[in-house]
PDB file of C-alpha atoms in Angstrom:
ATOM      1  CA  MET A  30      90.848  95.441  30.147  1.00 37.00           C
ATOM      2  CA  SER A  31      91.083  92.711  32.901  1.00 41.00           C
ATOM      3  CA  ASP A  32      90.219  93.652  36.365  1.00 50.00           C
ATOM      4  CA  GLN A  33      93.758  91.926  37.430  1.00 69.00           C
ATOM      5  CA  VAL A  34      95.397  95.396  36.145  1.00 80.00           C
ATOM      6  CA  PHE A  35      96.801  96.889  39.055  1.00 90.00           C
ATOM      7  CA  PRO A  36      96.957  99.685  40.224  1.00 96.00           C
ATOM      8  CA  ARG A  37      93.477 100.340  38.836  1.00 97.00           C
ATOM      9  CA  GLY A  38      90.983 103.412  39.941  1.00 98.00           C
ATOM     10  CA  VAL A  39      90.834 106.977  40.969  1.00 98.00           C
ATOM     11  CA  PHE A  40      94.064 108.340  42.513  1.00 98.00           C
ATOM     12  CA  CYS A  41      94.393 111.663  43.683  1.00 98.00           C
ATOM     13  CA  ALA A  42      97.952 113.405  42.498  1.00 98.00           C
ATOM     14  CA  ALA A  43      97.241 114.927  46.813  1.00 98.00           C
ATOM     15  CA  LEU A  44      98.836 118.471  47.615  1.00 98.00           C
ATOM     16  CA  THR A  45     101.201 119.588  50.687  1.00 98.00           C
ATOM     17  CA  PRO A  46      99.954 121.631  52.955  1.00 97.00           C
ATOM     18  CA  LEU A  47     102.440 123.797  54.661  1.00 97.00           C
ATOM     19  CA  ASP A  48     102.844 125.703  57.746  1.00 96.00           C
ATOM     20  CA  SER A  49     103.628 129.666  58.724  1.00 96.00           C
ATOM     21  CA  ASP A  50     107.211 128.271  58.508  1.00 97.00           C
ATOM     22  CA  LEU A  51     106.467 126.515  54.922  1.00 97.00           C
ATOM     23  CA  ASN A  52     107.215 123.242  56.765  1.00 97.00           C
ATOM     24  CA  PRO A  53     104.743 120.367  55.465  1.00 97.00           C
ATOM     25  CA  ASN A  54     101.744 120.635  57.632  1.00 97.00           C
ATOM     26  CA  TYR A  55     100.823 116.694  58.799  1.00 97.00           C
ATOM     27  CA  SER A  56      98.245 116.652  60.605  1.00 96.00           C
ATOM     28  CA  ALA A  57      96.789 119.017  57.417  1.00 97.00           C
ATOM     29  CA  PHE A  58      97.391 116.206  55.169  1.00 97.00           C
ATOM     30  CA  THR A  59      96.021 113.600  56.819  1.00 97.00           C
ATOM     31  CA  ALA A  60      92.964 115.226  57.219  1.00 97.00           C
ATOM     32  CA  HIS A  61      93.238 115.967  53.688  1.00 98.00           C
ATOM     33  CA  CYS A  62      94.199 112.151  52.961  1.00 98.00           C
ATOM     34  CA  ARG A  63      91.382 110.773  55.017  1.00 98.00           C
ATOM     35  CA  TYR A  64      89.178 113.310  52.924  1.00 98.00           C
ATOM     36  CA  LEU A  65      89.537 112.100  49.439  1.00 98.00           C
ATOM     37  CA  ILE A  66      89.314 108.883  50.392  1.00 98.00           C
ATOM     38  CA  ASP A  67      86.013 109.680  51.923  1.00 98.00           C
ATOM     39  CA  GLU A  68      85.473 111.392  48.803  1.00 98.00           C
ATOM     40  CA  GLY A  69      85.319 108.603  46.936  1.00 97.00           C
ATOM     41  CA  CYS A  70      89.174 108.274  45.822  1.00 98.00           C
ATOM     42  CA  THR A  71      90.785 104.309  45.387  1.00 98.00           C
ATOM     43  CA  GLY A  72      93.776 106.098  46.713  1.00 98.00           C
ATOM     44  CA  VAL A  73      96.167 109.114  47.288  1.00 98.00           C
ATOM     45  CA  ALA A  74      99.269 109.798  45.452  1.00 98.00           C
ATOM     46  CA  LEU A  75     101.078 111.785  47.365  1.00 98.00           C
ATOM     47  CA  LEU A  76     104.337 113.245  46.613  1.00 98.00           C
ATOM     48  CA  GLY A  77     104.306 113.845  43.219  1.00 97.00           C
ATOM     49  CA  THR A  78     104.229 116.713  41.151  1.00 96.00           C
ATOM     50  CA  THR A  79     101.627 118.677  42.389  1.00 97.00           C
ATOM     51  CA  GLY A  80     102.532 117.541  45.934  1.00 98.00           C
ATOM     52  CA  GLU A  81     105.721 119.506  45.773  1.00 98.00           C
ATOM     53  CA  ALA A  82     107.759 116.298  46.391  1.00 97.00           C
ATOM     54  CA  ASN A  83     110.977 117.861  44.867  1.00 95.00           C
ATOM     55  CA  SER A  84     110.555 120.360  47.505  1.00 97.00           C
ATOM     56  CA  PHE A  85     111.231 118.462  50.160  1.00 98.00           C
ATOM     57  CA  SER A  86     113.986 116.568  51.250  1.00 98.00           C
ATOM     58  CA  SER A  87     114.271 112.533  52.161  1.00 98.00           C
ATOM     59  CA  ASP A  88     113.019 113.092  55.829  1.00 98.00           C
ATOM     60  CA  GLU A  89     109.995 115.045  55.266  1.00 98.00           C
ATOM     61  CA  ARG A  90     108.722 112.851  52.584  1.00 98.00           C
ATOM     62  CA  MET A  91     109.037 110.009  55.051  1.00 98.00           C
ATOM     63  CA  ARG A  92     107.476 111.443  57.737  1.00 98.00           C
ATOM     64  CA  LEU A  93     104.641 112.515  55.414  1.00 98.00           C
ATOM     65  CA  LEU A  94     103.740 108.817  54.325  1.00 98.00           C
ATOM     66  CA  GLU A  95     104.270 107.938  57.838  1.00 98.00           C
ATOM     67  CA  ALA A  96     101.861 110.760  58.645  1.00 98.00           C
ATOM     68  CA  ALA A  97      99.057 109.526  56.748  1.00 98.00           C
ATOM     69  CA  LEU A  98      99.679 106.013  57.684  1.00 98.00           C
ATOM     70  CA  ALA A  99      99.066 106.986  61.887  1.00 97.00           C
ATOM     71  CA  GLY A 100      95.739 108.910  60.492  1.00 95.00           C
ATOM     72  CA  GLY A 101      94.265 105.599  59.262  1.00 96.00           C
ATOM     73  CA  VAL A 102      95.046 105.964  55.332  1.00 97.00           C
ATOM     74  CA  ALA A 103      95.725 101.553  54.686  1.00 98.00           C
ATOM     75  CA  PRO A 104      99.141 101.387  52.993  1.00 98.00           C
ATOM     76  CA  ALA A 105      97.125  99.932  49.961  1.00 97.00           C
ATOM     77  CA  GLN A 106      95.428 102.878  49.351  1.00 98.00           C
ATOM     78  CA  LEU A 107      98.764 105.048  49.573  1.00 98.00           C
ATOM     79  CA  MET A 108     101.100 105.068  46.546  1.00 98.00           C
ATOM     80  CA  PRO A 109     104.179 107.616  47.112  1.00 98.00           C
ATOM     81  CA  GLY A 110     106.358 109.677  44.564  1.00 98.00           C
ATOM     82  CA  THR A 111     109.528 107.872  45.480  1.00 98.00           C
ATOM     83  CA  GLY A 112     111.749 109.034  42.408  1.00 97.00           C
ATOM     84  CA  VAL A 113     114.810 111.279  42.969  1.00 96.00           C
ATOM     85  CA  ALA A 114     118.068 112.760  40.956  1.00 94.00           C
ATOM     86  CA  ALA A 115     119.934 110.375  43.179  1.00 96.00           C
ATOM     87  CA  LEU A 116     119.603 106.506  43.179  1.00 97.00           C
ATOM     88  CA  PRO A 117     120.699 105.746  46.475  1.00 97.00           C
ATOM     89  CA  GLU A 118     117.955 108.354  47.664  1.00 98.00           C
ATOM     90  CA  THR A 119     115.191 106.530  45.651  1.00 98.00           C
ATOM     91  CA  VAL A 120     116.988 103.410  46.918  1.00 98.00           C
ATOM     92  CA  ALA A 121     116.167 104.675  50.185  1.00 98.00           C
ATOM     93  CA  LEU A 122     112.496 106.353  50.163  1.00 98.00           C
ATOM     94  CA  THR A 123     111.259 102.643  47.953  1.00 98.00           C
ATOM     95  CA  ARG A 124     112.926 100.543  51.068  1.00 98.00           C
ATOM     96  CA  HIS A 125     111.516 103.133  53.364  1.00 98.00           C
ATOM     97  CA  ALA A 126     108.033 102.758  52.080  1.00 98.00           C
ATOM     98  CA  LEU A 127     107.715  99.405  52.010  1.00 98.00           C
ATOM     99  CA  SER A 128     108.945  99.383  55.821  1.00 98.00           C
ATOM    100  CA  VAL A 129     105.563 100.562  56.049  1.00 98.00           C
ATOM    101  CA  GLY A 130     103.479  98.486  54.620  1.00 98.00           C
ATOM    102  CA  VAL A 131     103.278 100.346  51.179  1.00 98.00           C
ATOM    103  CA  THR A 132     104.704  98.677  48.298  1.00 98.00           C
ATOM    104  CA  THR A 133     102.933 100.736  45.096  1.00 98.00           C
ATOM    105  CA  ILE A 134     105.568 103.717  43.981  1.00 98.00           C
ATOM    106  CA  VAL A 135     105.631 105.962  41.425  1.00 98.00           C
ATOM    107  CA  LEU A 136     108.743 106.405  40.298  1.00 98.00           C
ATOM    108  CA  LEU A 137     109.881 109.172  37.967  1.00 97.00           C
ATOM    109  CA  PRO A 138     113.306 108.645  36.121  1.00 96.00           C
ATOM    110  CA  PRO A 139     116.844 109.997  36.944  1.00 94.00           C
ATOM    111  CA  PHE A 140     116.102 113.659  35.592  1.00 94.00           C
ATOM    112  CA  TYR A 141     118.752 115.613  35.602  1.00 93.00           C
ATOM    113  CA  TYR A 142     120.695 114.571  32.960  1.00 94.00           C
ATOM    114  CA  LYS A 143     118.897 114.999  29.405  1.00 94.00           C
ATOM    115  CA  GLY A 144     119.337 113.259  26.156  1.00 94.00           C
ATOM    116  CA  VAL A 145     120.169 109.688  27.897  1.00 95.00           C
ATOM    117  CA  SER A 146     120.346 106.487  26.235  1.00 97.00           C
ATOM    118  CA  GLU A 147     117.289 103.757  26.772  1.00 97.00           C
ATOM    119  CA  ASP A 148     119.663 102.023  28.104  1.00 98.00           C
ATOM    120  CA  GLY A 149     120.758 104.546  30.280  1.00 97.00           C
ATOM    121  CA  LEU A 150     117.517 104.776  31.578  1.00 98.00           C
ATOM    122  CA  VAL A 151     116.827 100.882  31.723  1.00 98.00           C
ATOM    123  CA  ALA A 152     119.858 100.438  33.855  1.00 98.00           C
ATOM    124  CA  ALA A 153     119.159 102.999  36.274  1.00 98.00           C
ATOM    125  CA  TYR A 154     115.347 101.505  36.850  1.00 98.00           C
ATOM    126  CA  ALA A 155     116.491  98.197  37.192  1.00 98.00           C
ATOM    127  CA  ARG A 156     119.620  99.709  39.936  1.00 98.00           C
ATOM    128  CA  ILE A 157     116.679 101.043  41.951  1.00 98.00           C
ATOM    129  CA  ILE A 158     114.635  97.940  41.706  1.00 98.00           C
ATOM    130  CA  GLU A 159     117.622  95.463  42.500  1.00 98.00           C
ATOM    131  CA  GLY A 160     118.554  97.806  45.248  1.00 98.00           C
ATOM    132  CA  VAL A 161     114.804  97.537  46.862  1.00 98.00           C
ATOM    133  CA  GLY A 162     115.654  93.587  46.208  1.00 97.00           C
ATOM    134  CA  ASP A 163     111.954  93.298  47.611  1.00 98.00           C
ATOM    135  CA  ASP A 164     109.912  91.219  45.499  1.00 97.00           C
ATOM    136  CA  ARG A 165     106.257  92.859  47.047  1.00 97.00           C
ATOM    137  CA  LEU A 166     107.678  96.005  45.130  1.00 98.00           C
ATOM    138  CA  ARG A 167     105.347  97.493  42.168  1.00 98.00           C
ATOM    139  CA  VAL A 168     106.259  99.909  39.976  1.00 98.00           C
ATOM    140  CA  VAL A 169     104.035 102.663  38.256  1.00 98.00           C
ATOM    141  CA  LEU A 170     106.431 104.562  36.096  1.00 98.00           C
ATOM    142  CA  TYR A 171     105.701 108.194  35.996  1.00 98.00           C
ATOM    143  CA  HIS A 172     105.973 109.866  32.118  1.00 96.00           C
ATOM    144  CA  ILE A 173     105.863 113.595  32.562  1.00 95.00           C
ATOM    145  CA  PRO A 174     108.658 114.966  29.855  1.00 93.00           C
ATOM    146  CA  GLN A 175     107.246 118.555  29.984  1.00 93.00           C
ATOM    147  CA  MET A 176     108.546 118.660  33.624  1.00 88.00           C
ATOM    148  CA  SER A 177     111.191 115.999  34.341  1.00 93.00           C
ATOM    149  CA  GLY A 178     112.479 116.943  30.592  1.00 91.00           C
ATOM    150  CA  VAL A 179     113.196 112.803  30.373  1.00 95.00           C
ATOM    151  CA  GLY A 180     110.472 111.165  28.704  1.00 94.00           C
ATOM    152  CA  ILE A 181     110.149 107.040  28.957  1.00 97.00           C
ATOM    153  CA  PRO A 182     110.040 105.477  25.659  1.00 97.00           C
ATOM    154  CA  HIS A 183     108.049 102.188  24.870  1.00 97.00           C
ATOM    155  CA  GLY A 184     111.492 100.410  23.940  1.00 98.00           C
ATOM    156  CA  VAL A 185     112.399 101.119  28.866  1.00 98.00           C
ATOM    157  CA  ILE A 186     109.150  99.779  29.405  1.00 98.00           C
ATOM    158  CA  ALA A 187     109.022  97.051  27.420  1.00 98.00           C
ATOM    159  CA  ALA A 188     112.398  95.926  28.660  1.00 98.00           C
ATOM    160  CA  LEU A 189     111.689  96.004  32.183  1.00 98.00           C
ATOM    161  CA  ARG A 190     108.573  94.437  31.904  1.00 97.00           C
ATOM    162  CA  GLU A 191     110.897  91.954  30.503  1.00 97.00           C
ATOM    163  CA  ARG A 192     113.232  91.672  33.136  1.00 97.00           C
ATOM    164  CA  PHE A 193     110.854  92.760  36.499  1.00 98.00           C
ATOM    165  CA  PRO A 194     107.767  90.863  35.550  1.00 94.00           C
ATOM    166  CA  GLY A 195     105.169  91.468  38.240  1.00 95.00           C
ATOM    167  CA  ILE A 196     106.946  94.488  39.503  1.00 98.00           C
ATOM    168  CA  VAL A 197     106.702  97.270  36.986  1.00 98.00           C
ATOM    169  CA  THR A 198     102.998  97.222  36.702  1.00 97.00           C
ATOM    170  CA  GLY A 199     102.017 100.637  35.906  1.00 98.00           C
ATOM    171  CA  ILE A 200     102.726 104.219  33.948  1.00 98.00           C
ATOM    172  CA  LYS A 201     101.405 107.273  35.246  1.00 98.00           C
ATOM    173  CA  ASP A 202     100.952 109.231  31.655  1.00 97.00           C
ATOM    174  CA  SER A 203     101.266 112.948  32.023  1.00 96.00           C
ATOM    175  CA  SER A 204     101.818 113.951  28.286  1.00 95.00           C
ATOM    176  CA  GLY A 205      98.591 115.147  27.711  1.00 94.00           C
ATOM    177  CA  ASP A 206      99.116 113.236  24.700  1.00 96.00           C
ATOM    178  CA  LEU A 207      95.944 110.893  24.590  1.00 97.00           C
ATOM    179  CA  ALA A 208      97.246 109.265  21.736  1.00 97.00           C
ATOM    180  CA  HIS A 209     100.489 108.110  23.427  1.00 97.00           C
ATOM    181  CA  MET A 210      98.127 106.867  25.924  1.00 97.00           C
ATOM    182  CA  THR A 211      96.477 104.959  23.688  1.00 98.00           C
ATOM    183  CA  ALA A 212      99.225 103.184  22.017  1.00 98.00           C
ATOM    184  CA  LEU A 213     101.097 102.672  25.415  1.00 98.00           C
ATOM    185  CA  VAL A 214      97.309 100.039  26.090  1.00 98.00           C
ATOM    186  CA  GLU A 215      97.517  98.807  22.462  1.00 98.00           C
ATOM    187  CA  ARG A 216     101.223  97.373  22.781  1.00 97.00           C
ATOM    188  CA  PHE A 217     101.585  96.390  26.386  1.00 97.00           C
ATOM    189  CA  PRO A 218      98.429  94.209  27.397  1.00 96.00           C
ATOM    190  CA  GLY A 219      97.859  93.760  31.171  1.00 95.00           C
ATOM    191  CA  PHE A 220     100.159  96.930  31.917  1.00 97.00           C
ATOM    192  CA  SER A 221      98.042  99.760  33.842  1.00 98.00           C
ATOM    193  CA  VAL A 222      97.892 103.054  31.934  1.00 98.00           C
ATOM    194  CA  LEU A 223      96.827 105.808  34.159  1.00 98.00           C
ATOM    195  CA  ALA A 224      95.951 108.939  32.717  1.00 98.00           C
ATOM    196  CA  GLY A 225      97.746 112.125  34.375  1.00 97.00           C
ATOM    197  CA  ALA A 226      95.180 114.630  33.162  1.00 95.00           C
ATOM    198  CA  ASP A 227      91.469 114.547  34.544  1.00 94.00           C
ATOM    199  CA  PRO A 228      89.387 115.224  31.380  1.00 95.00           C
ATOM    200  CA  LEU A 229      91.611 112.276  29.589  1.00 97.00           C
ATOM    201  CA  MET A 230      90.262 109.390  32.352  1.00 98.00           C
ATOM    202  CA  LEU A 231      87.213 108.514  30.261  1.00 98.00           C
ATOM    203  CA  PRO A 232      88.670 108.493  26.701  1.00 98.00           C
ATOM    204  CA  LEU A 233      91.229 106.560  28.117  1.00 98.00           C
ATOM    205  CA  LEU A 234      89.073 104.337  30.174  1.00 98.00           C
ATOM    206  CA  LYS A 235      86.675 103.317  26.821  1.00 97.00           C
ATOM    207  CA  VAL A 236      90.020 101.865  24.982  1.00 97.00           C
ATOM    208  CA  GLY A 237      91.083  99.685  28.391  1.00 97.00           C
ATOM    209  CA  GLY A 238      93.200 102.277  30.371  1.00 97.00           C
ATOM    210  CA  ALA A 239      92.894 101.516  33.802  1.00 98.00           C
ATOM    211  CA  GLY A 240      92.398 104.961  35.545  1.00 98.00           C
ATOM    212  CA  ALA A 241      94.035 108.368  36.815  1.00 98.00           C
ATOM    213  CA  ILE A 242      96.233 109.877  38.947  1.00 98.00           C
ATOM    214  CA  THR A 243      95.602 113.772  38.496  1.00 97.00           C
ATOM    215  CA  ALA A 244      95.419 116.749  40.117  1.00 97.00           C
ATOM    216  CA  THR A 245      92.635 117.847  39.661  1.00 97.00           C
ATOM    217  CA  THR A 246      90.820 114.829  41.972  1.00 97.00           C
ATOM    218  CA  ASN A 247      91.720 117.349  45.152  1.00 98.00           C
ATOM    219  CA  LEU A 248      88.458 119.284  43.764  1.00 97.00           C
ATOM    220  CA  CYS A 249      86.242 116.617  42.185  1.00 97.00           C
ATOM    221  CA  ALA A 250      86.975 113.556  43.531  1.00 98.00           C
ATOM    222  CA  ARG A 251      83.505 112.231  43.455  1.00 98.00           C
ATOM    223  CA  ASP A 252      82.411 113.348  40.259  1.00 98.00           C
ATOM    224  CA  LEU A 253      85.636 111.630  38.556  1.00 98.00           C
ATOM    225  CA  ARG A 254      85.021 108.389  40.956  1.00 98.00           C
ATOM    226  CA  PHE A 255      81.399 108.131  39.303  1.00 98.00           C
ATOM    227  CA  VAL A 256      83.194 108.242  35.692  1.00 98.00           C
ATOM    228  CA  PHE A 257      85.188 105.489  36.180  1.00 98.00           C
ATOM    229  CA  ASP A 258      82.239 103.137  38.154  1.00 98.00           C
ATOM    230  CA  HIS A 259      79.801 104.147  35.260  1.00 98.00           C
ATOM    231  CA  HIS A 260      81.289 104.983  31.912  1.00 97.00           C
ATOM    232  CA  ALA A 261      80.633 101.734  30.482  1.00 97.00           C
ATOM    233  CA  ASP A 262      77.174 101.395  31.431  1.00 98.00           C
ATOM    234  CA  PRO A 263      74.441 102.738  28.828  1.00 97.00           C
ATOM    235  CA  ALA A 264      72.038 103.152  31.686  1.00 98.00           C
ATOM    236  CA  LYS A 265      74.445 106.330  33.046  1.00 98.00           C
ATOM    237  CA  ALA A 266      75.564 107.797  29.915  1.00 98.00           C
ATOM    238  CA  ALA A 267      73.618 110.977  30.633  1.00 98.00           C
ATOM    239  CA  GLU A 268      75.265 111.144  34.390  1.00 98.00           C
ATOM    240  CA  VAL A 269      78.742 110.322  33.287  1.00 98.00           C
ATOM    241  CA  ALA A 270      78.611 112.963  30.809  1.00 98.00           C
ATOM    242  CA  ALA A 271      77.678 115.572  33.285  1.00 98.00           C
ATOM    243  CA  ALA A 272      79.895 114.585  35.684  1.00 98.00           C
ATOM    244  CA  GLN A 273      82.455 114.582  32.947  1.00 98.00           C
ATOM    245  CA  ALA A 274      81.583 118.082  32.186  1.00 98.00           C
ATOM    246  CA  ARG A 275      82.014 118.961  36.099  1.00 97.00           C
ATOM    247  CA  VAL A 276      85.682 117.626  35.650  1.00 97.00           C
ATOM    248  CA  VAL A 277      86.229 119.173  32.877  1.00 97.00           C
ATOM    249  CA  ALA A 278      85.248 122.407  34.471  1.00 97.00           C
ATOM    250  CA  THR A 279      86.950 122.408  37.308  1.00 96.00           C
ATOM    251  CA  ARG A 280      90.290 121.818  35.078  1.00 96.00           C
ATOM    252  CA  GLU A 281      89.780 124.347  33.511  1.00 96.00           C
ATOM    253  CA  ARG A 282      89.114 126.852  35.954  1.00 96.00           C
ATOM    254  CA  ALA A 283      92.266 125.761  38.014  1.00 95.00           C
ATOM    255  CA  SER A 284      94.097 125.771  35.137  1.00 94.00           C
ATOM    256  CA  ARG A 285      93.635 129.827  34.592  1.00 94.00           C
ATOM    257  CA  PHE A 286      96.531 130.766  36.370  1.00 97.00           C
ATOM    258  CA  ALA A 287      99.391 128.842  38.028  1.00 97.00           C
ATOM    259  CA  GLN A 288      97.313 125.233  38.958  1.00 96.00           C
ATOM    260  CA  MET A 289      99.416 123.787  41.916  1.00 97.00           C
ATOM    261  CA  ALA A 290      98.288 127.515  43.704  1.00 98.00           C
ATOM    262  CA  SER A 291      95.044 127.238  41.935  1.00 98.00           C
ATOM    263  CA  LEU A 292      94.597 124.030  43.389  1.00 98.00           C
ATOM    264  CA  LYS A 293      95.809 125.579  47.302  1.00 98.00           C
ATOM    265  CA  ALA A 294      93.430 128.413  46.867  1.00 97.00           C
ATOM    266  CA  LEU A 295      90.678 126.442  46.197  1.00 97.00           C
ATOM    267  CA  THR A 296      91.679 123.945  48.903  1.00 98.00           C
ATOM    268  CA  ALA A 297      91.544 126.951  51.259  1.00 97.00           C
ATOM    269  CA  ALA A 298      88.225 128.118  49.855  1.00 96.00           C
ATOM    270  CA  ARG A 299      86.530 124.671  50.444  1.00 95.00           C
ATOM    271  CA  THR A 300      88.419 124.220  54.173  1.00 95.00           C
ATOM    272  CA  GLY A 301      88.267 127.820  55.324  1.00 94.00           C
ATOM    273  CA  ASP A 302      91.944 127.342  56.421  1.00 94.00           C
ATOM    274  CA  ALA A 303      94.060 130.348  54.880  1.00 89.00           C
ATOM    275  CA  ASP A 304      97.370 128.138  55.503  1.00 88.00           C
ATOM    276  CA  TRP A 305      96.226 126.197  52.562  1.00 96.00           C
ATOM    277  CA  HIS A 306      97.444 129.422  50.289  1.00 95.00           C
ATOM    278  CA  ARG A 307     101.460 128.552  50.488  1.00 97.00           C
ATOM    279  CA  LEU A 308     103.531 126.789  48.510  1.00 98.00           C
ATOM    280  CA  ARG A 309     107.345 126.191  48.877  1.00 97.00           C
ATOM    281  CA  PRO A 310     109.429 128.296  46.987  1.00 97.00           C
ATOM    282  CA  PRO A 311     110.082 128.707  43.830  1.00 97.00           C
ATOM    283  CA  LEU A 312     106.354 127.907  43.742  1.00 97.00           C
ATOM    284  CA  MET A 313     104.802 131.108  44.768  1.00 97.00           C
ATOM    285  CA  ALA A 314     100.687 131.660  45.902  1.00 97.00           C
ATOM    286  CA  LEU A 315      98.492 133.383  43.964  1.00 97.00           C
ATOM    287  CA  THR A 316      98.598 137.195  43.761  1.00 96.00           C
ATOM    288  CA  GLU A 317      95.673 138.932  45.734  1.00 95.00           C
ATOM    289  CA  ALA A 318      94.258 139.894  41.912  1.00 96.00           C
ATOM    290  CA  GLU A 319      94.433 135.902  40.512  1.00 97.00           C
ATOM    291  CA  ARG A 320      92.760 134.760  43.617  1.00 96.00           C
ATOM    292  CA  SER A 321      90.356 137.499  43.826  1.00 96.00           C
ATOM    293  CA  ALA A 322      89.425 136.627  39.696  1.00 96.00           C
ATOM    294  CA  LEU A 323      89.930 132.906  40.793  1.00 96.00           C
ATOM    295  CA  LEU A 324      87.228 132.973  43.288  1.00 93.00           C
ATOM    296  CA  GLY A 325      85.073 135.418  42.185  1.00 89.00           C
ATOM    297  CA  SER A 326      82.117 136.857  44.120  1.00 40.00           C
ATOM    298  CA  SER A 327      80.935 135.235  47.437  1.00 36.00           C
ATOM    299  CA  GLU A 328      78.687 133.147  44.876  1.00 40.00           C
ATOM    300  CA  GLY A 329      81.680 131.623  43.472  1.00 41.00           C
ATOM    301  CA  LEU A 330      83.274 130.871  46.899  1.00 38.00           C
ATOM    302  CA  ALA A 331      80.542 129.569  47.505  1.00 38.00           C
ATOM    303  CA  ARG A 332      80.362 127.057  45.192  1.00 41.00           C
ATOM    304  CA  ALA A 333      83.978 126.404  45.987  1.00 38.00           C
ATOM    305  CA  SER A 334      83.288 125.274  49.373  1.00 34.00           C
TER     306      SER A 334
END
């Protein structure tokens, strides 16, 4: 795949820390973004599923983006999710991102109504892009049908690429279906196909994928970046295989219980900050029994740290 494909790299679907009132902890969030960049992430995909975005207001979402920027993360390193059910609100969130210099956004389809037509999805995306009205905009579509209930078919992608060339540049495919991702790469040359599941980044890269936006990157960014950087180097094959094995093991560990709660528990273990355990309802923190099983002995806790 050409290096001109954008976005390309390892992007973290960042967690969002909460304070004791279950409001976003902006300073902790900023510190986490800087940590992820220091660990090798190409960028931070904030305010996605892992970031609990749909539990936050528009004001909170805007403030989180502004906090990351104020904390020294470059606009080009940020990729916020701006898609909500209401089109005017999606337009407002996307315009806000552009107003602070962030041009690449991840865009869910409108997700409340199910069984909508491809024409309806194209019309919704077109209304958003035209409503924003800024040629700087770069849209990464967000395909996560198991959560949104609304997939993004090939026909929708083809229509949007034809109508908005240079704006609709990629897709985050969180279906977990490598065959689907491979089909996207094959049908849409020059389109950035990003895996939404950590273990699938390596096989996707091998068929021309552009990288990944994943949850477990919160825990294993260095390994994912090593895999990305060296996957095509035969001299590094053994090291890539070892890094990939660690990625898979980390993903499996974080998926033993509720994934977002587990990622937060493991982040709390790494940072020593128990505030990381909190989630905003309806999502809930792990129980004490689950947390103990996840972290294991004191030796296991040390490894998590």
